Tab-separated table of C-alpha atoms in Angstrom:
chain	number	residue	atom	x	y	z
U	25	MET	CA	20.454	-33.905	-69.009
U	26	LYS	CA	21.058	-35.825	-65.793
U	27	LEU	CA	18.659	-35.498	-62.836
U	28	LEU	CA	19.670	-36.953	-59.464
U	29	LEU	CA	16.934	-38.285	-57.161
U	30	PRO	CA	17.414	-38.822	-53.412
U	31	SER	CA	17.471	-42.255	-51.808
U	32	SER	CA	15.452	-40.858	-48.891
U	33	ILE	CA	12.135	-41.108	-50.748
U	34	THR	CA	10.791	-43.315	-53.520
U	35	LEU	CA	9.996	-41.265	-56.610
U	36	SER	CA	8.481	-42.537	-59.831
U	37	LEU	CA	8.973	-40.033	-62.643
U	38	ASP	CA	8.061	-40.092	-66.303
U	39	THR	CA	10.850	-38.037	-67.812
U	40	PRO	CA	11.064	-36.626	-71.333
U	41	ASP	CA	13.528	-37.909	-73.886
U	42	GLY	CA	17.067	-36.848	-73.143
U	43	VAL	CA	16.614	-36.722	-69.362
U	44	HIS	CA	18.296	-39.484	-67.386
U	45	THR	CA	17.565	-40.038	-63.696
U	46	HIS	CA	19.837	-41.657	-61.132
U	47	VAL	CA	19.241	-42.270	-57.427
U	48	TYR	CA	21.979	-40.964	-55.126
U	49	ASP	CA	22.629	-41.921	-51.513
U	50	THR	CA	21.747	-38.875	-49.397
U	51	HIS	CA	24.244	-39.955	-46.726
U	52	ALA	CA	27.227	-40.485	-49.034
U	53	PRO	CA	29.313	-38.334	-51.396
U	54	ILE	CA	27.957	-37.894	-54.905
U	55	PRO	CA	29.834	-40.426	-57.089
U	56	ALA	CA	32.295	-38.875	-59.527
U	57	GLU	CA	30.359	-40.419	-62.411
U	58	HIS	CA	27.428	-38.133	-61.540
U	59	ALA	CA	29.436	-34.913	-61.213
U	60	ASP	CA	27.960	-33.858	-64.567
U	61	ALA	CA	24.396	-33.708	-63.175
U	62	GLU	CA	22.594	-30.464	-63.933
U	63	ALA	CA	19.633	-31.030	-61.627
U	64	VAL	CA	19.082	-32.591	-58.216
U	65	VAL	CA	16.120	-33.262	-55.940
U	66	VAL	CA	16.831	-32.910	-52.217
U	67	TRP	CA	14.867	-34.385	-49.324
U	68	ALA	CA	16.078	-35.274	-45.823
U	69	ASN	CA	19.690	-34.630	-46.798
U	70	PRO	CA	22.045	-34.235	-43.806
U	71	GLY	CA	23.529	-30.757	-43.495
U	72	ASP	CA	27.102	-31.892	-44.098
U	73	ARG	CA	26.119	-33.641	-47.310
U	74	LEU	CA	24.258	-30.551	-48.548
U	75	ALA	CA	27.324	-28.444	-47.814
U	76	ALA	CA	29.480	-30.818	-49.926
U	77	MET	CA	27.160	-30.707	-52.943
U	78	PRO	CA	28.325	-27.383	-54.458
U	79	ALA	CA	31.792	-28.831	-55.003
U	80	GLU	CA	30.523	-32.270	-56.011
U	81	LEU	CA	28.104	-30.910	-58.644
U	82	PRO	CA	29.926	-28.120	-60.523
U	83	ARG	CA	27.477	-28.193	-63.465
U	84	LEU	CA	24.348	-27.890	-61.333
U	85	ARG	CA	21.626	-25.599	-62.700
U	86	TRP	CA	18.541	-26.475	-60.681
U	87	ILE	CA	17.717	-27.775	-57.194
U	88	GLN	CA	14.201	-29.000	-56.466
U	89	ALA	CA	13.731	-29.186	-52.709
U	90	LEU	CA	10.753	-31.177	-51.485
U	91	MET	CA	10.552	-29.317	-48.166
U	92	ALA	CA	8.626	-26.092	-47.769
U	93	GLY	CA	11.421	-24.428	-45.790
U	94	THR	CA	14.709	-24.342	-47.686
U	95	ASP	CA	16.893	-22.661	-45.036
U	96	LYS	CA	19.292	-25.624	-44.789
U	97	VAL	CA	19.739	-25.720	-48.580
U	98	GLU	CA	20.309	-21.974	-48.700
U	99	GLU	CA	23.005	-22.306	-46.028
U	100	ALA	CA	24.884	-24.936	-48.076
U	101	GLY	CA	26.629	-22.386	-50.298
U	102	PHE	CA	25.378	-23.138	-53.806
U	103	ARG	CA	26.233	-20.633	-56.526
U	104	ASP	CA	23.830	-17.746	-56.969
U	105	ASP	CA	23.025	-18.848	-60.529
U	106	VAL	CA	21.736	-22.251	-59.348
U	107	VAL	CA	17.937	-21.988	-59.268
U	108	LEU	CA	16.441	-23.269	-56.002
U	109	CYS	CA	12.766	-24.253	-55.855
U	110	SER	CA	10.945	-25.142	-52.660
U	111	GLY	CA	8.367	-27.821	-51.985
U	112	SER	CA	5.760	-25.241	-51.045
U	113	GLY	CA	2.316	-26.828	-51.286
U	114	LEU	CA	3.538	-30.405	-50.899
U	115	HIS	CA	3.014	-30.318	-47.142
U	116	ASP	CA	-0.226	-28.373	-46.778
U	117	ALA	CA	-2.354	-31.424	-46.003
U	118	PRO	CA	0.048	-33.467	-43.827
U	119	VAL	CA	1.232	-30.515	-41.725
U	120	ALA	CA	-2.297	-29.153	-41.311
U	121	GLU	CA	-3.526	-32.591	-40.214
U	122	HIS	CA	-0.648	-33.012	-37.755
U	123	THR	CA	-1.280	-29.547	-36.351
U	124	LEU	CA	-4.953	-30.343	-35.895
U	125	ALA	CA	-3.952	-33.526	-34.063
U	126	LEU	CA	-1.716	-31.511	-31.725
U	127	LEU	CA	-4.512	-29.028	-31.093
U	128	LEU	CA	-7.010	-31.748	-30.242
U	129	ALA	CA	-4.441	-33.538	-28.074
U	130	ALA	CA	-3.856	-30.307	-26.165
U	131	ALA	CA	-7.552	-29.559	-25.749
U	132	ARG	CA	-8.438	-33.078	-24.637
U	133	ARG	CA	-5.100	-33.637	-22.810
U	134	LEU	CA	-4.427	-36.889	-24.597
U	135	ASP	CA	-0.807	-36.651	-23.445
U	136	ARG	CA	-1.974	-37.193	-19.866
U	137	ALA	CA	-4.176	-40.086	-20.937
U	138	VAL	CA	-1.221	-41.775	-22.672
U	139	ARG	CA	0.944	-41.422	-19.561
U	140	ALA	CA	-1.862	-42.769	-17.376
U	141	GLN	CA	-2.326	-45.728	-19.698
U	142	ALA	CA	1.386	-46.547	-19.412
U	143	GLU	CA	0.878	-46.632	-15.635
U	144	SER	CA	-2.377	-48.635	-15.865
U	145	ALA	CA	-3.989	-45.724	-14.034
U	146	TRP	CA	-7.563	-44.443	-14.431
U	147	HIS	CA	-7.599	-40.661	-14.053
U	148	ALA	CA	-10.733	-38.603	-14.528
U	149	SER	CA	-10.565	-35.751	-17.027
U	150	ASP	CA	-9.796	-32.338	-15.553
U	151	ASP	CA	-12.874	-30.834	-17.172
U	152	ALA	CA	-15.295	-33.606	-16.210
U	153	ASN	CA	-18.608	-32.220	-14.977
U	154	LYS	CA	-17.665	-28.668	-15.988
U	155	PRO	CA	-19.596	-26.581	-18.526
U	156	PHE	CA	-18.691	-27.387	-22.134
U	157	GLY	CA	-16.311	-24.757	-23.439
U	158	ALA	CA	-15.407	-23.365	-20.025
U	159	THR	CA	-13.117	-20.382	-20.648
U	160	GLU	CA	-10.570	-20.940	-17.886
U	161	ARG	CA	-8.653	-23.500	-19.973
U	162	LEU	CA	-8.509	-24.856	-23.488
U	163	SER	CA	-10.817	-27.875	-23.487
U	164	THR	CA	-12.461	-27.701	-26.917
U	165	LEU	CA	-11.945	-26.125	-30.318
U	166	THR	CA	-15.609	-25.146	-30.439
U	167	GLY	CA	-15.599	-21.394	-29.947
U	168	ALA	CA	-11.817	-21.262	-29.457
U	169	HIS	CA	-9.834	-18.376	-30.962
U	170	VAL	CA	-6.873	-19.771	-32.892
U	171	VAL	CA	-4.245	-17.327	-34.170
U	172	ILE	CA	-2.120	-18.737	-37.016
U	173	TRP	CA	1.185	-16.911	-37.506
U	174	GLY	CA	2.406	-17.737	-40.996
U	175	PHE	CA	-0.824	-17.803	-42.970
U	176	GLY	CA	0.198	-19.482	-46.213
U	177	GLY	CA	-0.972	-22.724	-47.771
U	178	ILE	CA	-0.648	-24.771	-44.592
U	179	GLY	CA	-2.322	-22.091	-42.505
U	180	THR	CA	-5.303	-21.715	-44.795
U	181	ARG	CA	-5.752	-25.509	-44.993
U	182	LEU	CA	-5.642	-25.705	-41.189
U	183	ALA	CA	-8.086	-22.810	-40.927
U	184	GLY	CA	-10.644	-24.793	-42.920
U	185	TYR	CA	-10.340	-27.752	-40.554
U	186	LEU	CA	-10.689	-25.459	-37.546
U	187	THR	CA	-13.722	-23.696	-38.962
U	188	ALA	CA	-15.439	-27.057	-39.412
U	189	LEU	CA	-14.873	-27.688	-35.697
U	190	GLY	CA	-16.328	-24.343	-34.679
U	191	ALA	CA	-13.147	-22.365	-34.006
U	192	GLN	CA	-12.574	-18.706	-34.823
U	193	VAL	CA	-9.394	-18.144	-36.859
U	194	THR	CA	-7.201	-15.070	-37.268
U	195	GLY	CA	-4.218	-15.195	-39.606
U	196	VAL	CA	-0.975	-13.279	-39.186
U	197	ALA	CA	1.116	-12.437	-42.250
U	198	THR	CA	3.288	-9.666	-43.658
U	199	SER	CA	0.286	-7.915	-45.183
U	200	ALA	CA	-3.170	-7.459	-43.685
U	201	GLY	CA	-6.528	-8.039	-45.318
U	202	ASP	CA	-8.833	-10.926	-46.079
U	203	ARG	CA	-7.450	-14.260	-47.260
U	204	ASN	CA	-9.782	-17.083	-48.286
U	205	GLY	CA	-12.476	-15.568	-46.075
U	206	TYR	CA	-10.276	-15.224	-42.970
U	207	PRO	CA	-9.144	-11.975	-41.378
U	208	VAL	CA	-5.384	-11.508	-41.603
U	209	VAL	CA	-3.413	-9.023	-39.525
U	210	THR	CA	0.276	-8.116	-39.413
U	211	PRO	CA	2.725	-8.813	-36.577
U	212	ALA	CA	2.292	-5.185	-35.524
U	213	ASP	CA	-1.298	-6.079	-34.562
U	214	LEU	CA	-0.305	-8.951	-32.226
U	215	PRO	CA	-0.680	-6.856	-29.037
U	216	ALA	CA	-4.362	-6.448	-29.879
U	217	VAL	CA	-4.944	-10.022	-31.059
U	218	LEU	CA	-2.977	-12.348	-28.791
U	219	PRO	CA	-4.675	-11.429	-25.482
U	220	THR	CA	-7.884	-12.984	-26.879
U	221	ALA	CA	-6.198	-16.130	-28.231
U	222	ASP	CA	-6.748	-19.636	-26.916
U	223	VAL	CA	-4.007	-20.985	-29.186
U	224	LEU	CA	-1.102	-19.453	-31.099
U	225	VAL	CA	-0.051	-21.700	-33.999
U	226	ASN	CA	3.408	-20.901	-35.362
U	227	ILE	CA	4.063	-21.921	-38.994
U	228	LEU	CA	6.874	-19.429	-39.625
U	229	PRO	CA	9.936	-20.282	-41.737
U	230	ALA	CA	13.464	-19.821	-40.405
U	231	THR	CA	14.866	-16.524	-41.686
U	232	PRO	CA	17.012	-13.806	-40.074
U	233	ALA	CA	13.812	-11.823	-39.515
U	234	THR	CA	12.034	-14.666	-37.706
U	235	ALA	CA	14.896	-15.825	-35.449
U	236	LYS	CA	13.399	-16.243	-31.935
U	237	VAL	CA	10.515	-13.976	-32.935
U	238	VAL	CA	8.216	-15.897	-30.583
U	239	ASP	CA	9.963	-14.458	-27.554
U	240	ALA	CA	9.108	-13.488	-23.985
U	241	GLU	CA	7.282	-10.379	-25.195
U	242	VAL	CA	5.021	-12.392	-27.515
U	243	LEU	CA	4.406	-15.093	-24.895
U	244	ASP	CA	3.514	-12.422	-22.315
U	245	LEU	CA	0.743	-11.211	-24.623
U	246	LEU	CA	-1.004	-14.603	-24.437
U	247	PRO	CA	-3.518	-15.275	-21.664
U	248	ASP	CA	-2.546	-17.958	-19.174
U	249	ARG	CA	-5.107	-20.353	-20.695
U	250	ALA	CA	-3.422	-20.272	-24.118
U	251	TRP	CA	-1.283	-22.933	-25.791
U	252	LEU	CA	1.579	-22.469	-28.231
U	253	VAL	CA	1.760	-24.919	-31.142
U	254	ASN	CA	4.918	-24.851	-33.277
U	255	VAL	CA	5.063	-26.707	-36.602
U	256	GLY	CA	7.152	-24.107	-38.431
U	257	ARG	CA	10.822	-23.994	-37.492
U	258	GLY	CA	12.393	-24.360	-34.060
U	259	ALA	CA	14.667	-21.370	-34.602
U	260	THR	CA	11.633	-19.064	-34.555
U	261	VAL	CA	10.929	-19.690	-30.847
U	262	ASP	CA	12.979	-18.496	-27.884
U	263	GLU	CA	12.986	-21.836	-26.088
U	264	ASP	CA	14.393	-20.400	-22.845
U	265	ALA	CA	11.562	-17.876	-22.716
U	266	LEU	CA	9.037	-20.620	-23.471
U	267	VAL	CA	10.310	-22.855	-20.662
U	268	ALA	CA	10.170	-19.905	-18.262
U	269	ALA	CA	6.578	-19.136	-19.275
U	270	LEU	CA	5.539	-22.776	-18.904
U	271	GLU	CA	7.127	-23.068	-15.475
U	272	ALA	CA	5.548	-19.798	-14.360
U	273	GLY	CA	2.148	-20.856	-15.710
U	274	THR	CA	1.775	-17.736	-17.831
U	275	VAL	CA	1.029	-19.973	-20.811
U	276	ALA	CA	-0.997	-23.147	-20.375
U	277	GLY	CA	1.102	-25.467	-22.503
U	278	ALA	CA	3.025	-26.060	-25.705
U	279	ALA	CA	2.690	-28.663	-28.461
U	280	LEU	CA	5.970	-28.719	-30.362
U	281	ASP	CA	7.042	-30.566	-33.494
U	282	VAL	CA	10.198	-28.558	-34.273
U	283	PHE	CA	13.144	-27.409	-32.193
U	284	ASP	CA	16.192	-25.175	-32.415
U	285	THR	CA	18.432	-28.259	-32.114
U	286	GLU	CA	17.249	-31.532	-33.621
U	287	PRO	CA	17.070	-34.229	-32.454
U	288	LEU	CA	16.025	-32.489	-29.244
U	289	PRO	CA	18.850	-33.173	-26.743
U	290	ALA	CA	17.986	-35.297	-23.726
U	291	SER	CA	19.228	-32.415	-21.580
U	292	SER	CA	16.651	-29.966	-22.961
U	293	PRO	CA	14.312	-28.659	-20.248
U	294	LEU	CA	11.455	-28.904	-22.740
U	295	TRP	CA	11.288	-32.657	-22.083
U	296	THR	CA	10.290	-32.065	-18.464
U	297	ALA	CA	8.612	-28.652	-18.639
U	298	PRO	CA	4.964	-28.759	-17.526
U	299	ASN	CA	2.233	-29.352	-20.114
U	300	VAL	CA	4.442	-29.984	-23.140
U	301	ILE	CA	3.539	-32.326	-25.995
U	302	ILE	CA	6.498	-33.283	-28.199
U	303	THR	CA	6.563	-34.911	-31.625
U	304	PRO	CA	9.854	-35.543	-33.493
U	305	HIS	CA	9.598	-33.134	-36.457
U	306	SER	CA	7.105	-35.478	-38.050
U	307	ALA	CA	4.396	-33.077	-39.237
U	308	GLY	CA	5.748	-32.649	-42.756
U	309	GLY	CA	7.500	-35.941	-43.382
U	310	ARG	CA	5.148	-37.036	-46.182
U	311	PRO	CA	5.194	-34.711	-49.207
U	312	GLU	CA	1.992	-35.031	-51.212
U	313	ALA	CA	2.501	-36.025	-54.875
U	314	PRO	CA	6.046	-34.613	-55.198
U	315	GLU	CA	6.432	-36.153	-58.662
U	316	ARG	CA	3.903	-33.684	-60.053
U	317	LEU	CA	5.952	-30.672	-58.950
U	318	ILE	CA	9.247	-32.199	-60.071
U	319	SER	CA	7.872	-33.083	-63.498
U	320	THR	CA	6.265	-29.679	-63.994
U	321	ASN	CA	9.426	-27.804	-63.098
U	322	LEU	CA	11.542	-30.153	-65.200
U	323	GLN	CA	9.392	-29.437	-68.250
U	324	ARG	CA	9.560	-25.704	-67.522
U	325	LEU	CA	13.342	-25.836	-67.168
U	326	LEU	CA	13.744	-27.620	-70.494
U	327	SER	CA	11.442	-25.193	-72.278
U	328	GLY	CA	12.952	-22.076	-70.717
U	329	GLU	CA	9.832	-21.151	-68.762
U	330	GLU	CA	9.759	-19.671	-65.266
U	331	LEU	CA	9.845	-22.388	-62.607
U	332	LEU	CA	7.374	-22.808	-59.774
U	333	ASN	CA	8.276	-22.049	-56.149
U	334	VAL	CA	11.547	-20.266	-56.972
U	335	VAL	CA	13.289	-19.189	-53.758
U	336	GLN	CA	14.686	-15.649	-53.838
U	337	ARG	CA	18.157	-15.733	-52.260
């Protein structure tokens, strides 16, 4: 069996007898000599190269994606009998840490401090000499109400970090209840939850059901002190509605790592909208121990067992 590994990340695998690995260039066509590959790992593959893979790999049986969201792979047109597995779980720690960094940057307005430093300017903090935890703006995570929409592995990891800092967390998922000690509501409950939020964290995947789901109606439910943080997918946010809310001051700010078009065009009004912190889709760029997942699923494939993280298409 031949397993192709991407050039975009260094992977060190111990493979069983009979399995041969080869590194392929993610930015170039698959060489004809590897057209017999039955398995491929994908990570940071350009969309046009993904779309070419179905024809280049006619014997493909299994795709192991290292990203949690596999929307781009699903759009590539692979046969229905090719098993696709996501990298769910590989990004819980890095994305949760990046999200926490964005939250702290928003609360402490580190974006303003960075701009002032570039100008060699000494500007006093906006909340200097005000009561700690003043409710008119987000200035601390202590006592803050953080709503996490998309309460899976990343969300629950982030919730633990936030709890340690004194925040109150509410999860939003398709089914309500209690998850790892946190209350979880459904999107139908957002009108009751969002008006009390200091932050809405979006970790939603890109699906037809989530397209621009964070729209003007959702943003209007947030108090004007609240921030939006998006580390899910850019397609889930109505960016025009967000810019309008930021300019009107009906939301306090936005910390964004993902965008509907990436790289974010220089012409995007998000670059100059008030109180926006932008990072270049860097939250999940470091999968944690991907070899473990690849090896486990490889062994399961060879033994005929059910694979982990199978994506239903």
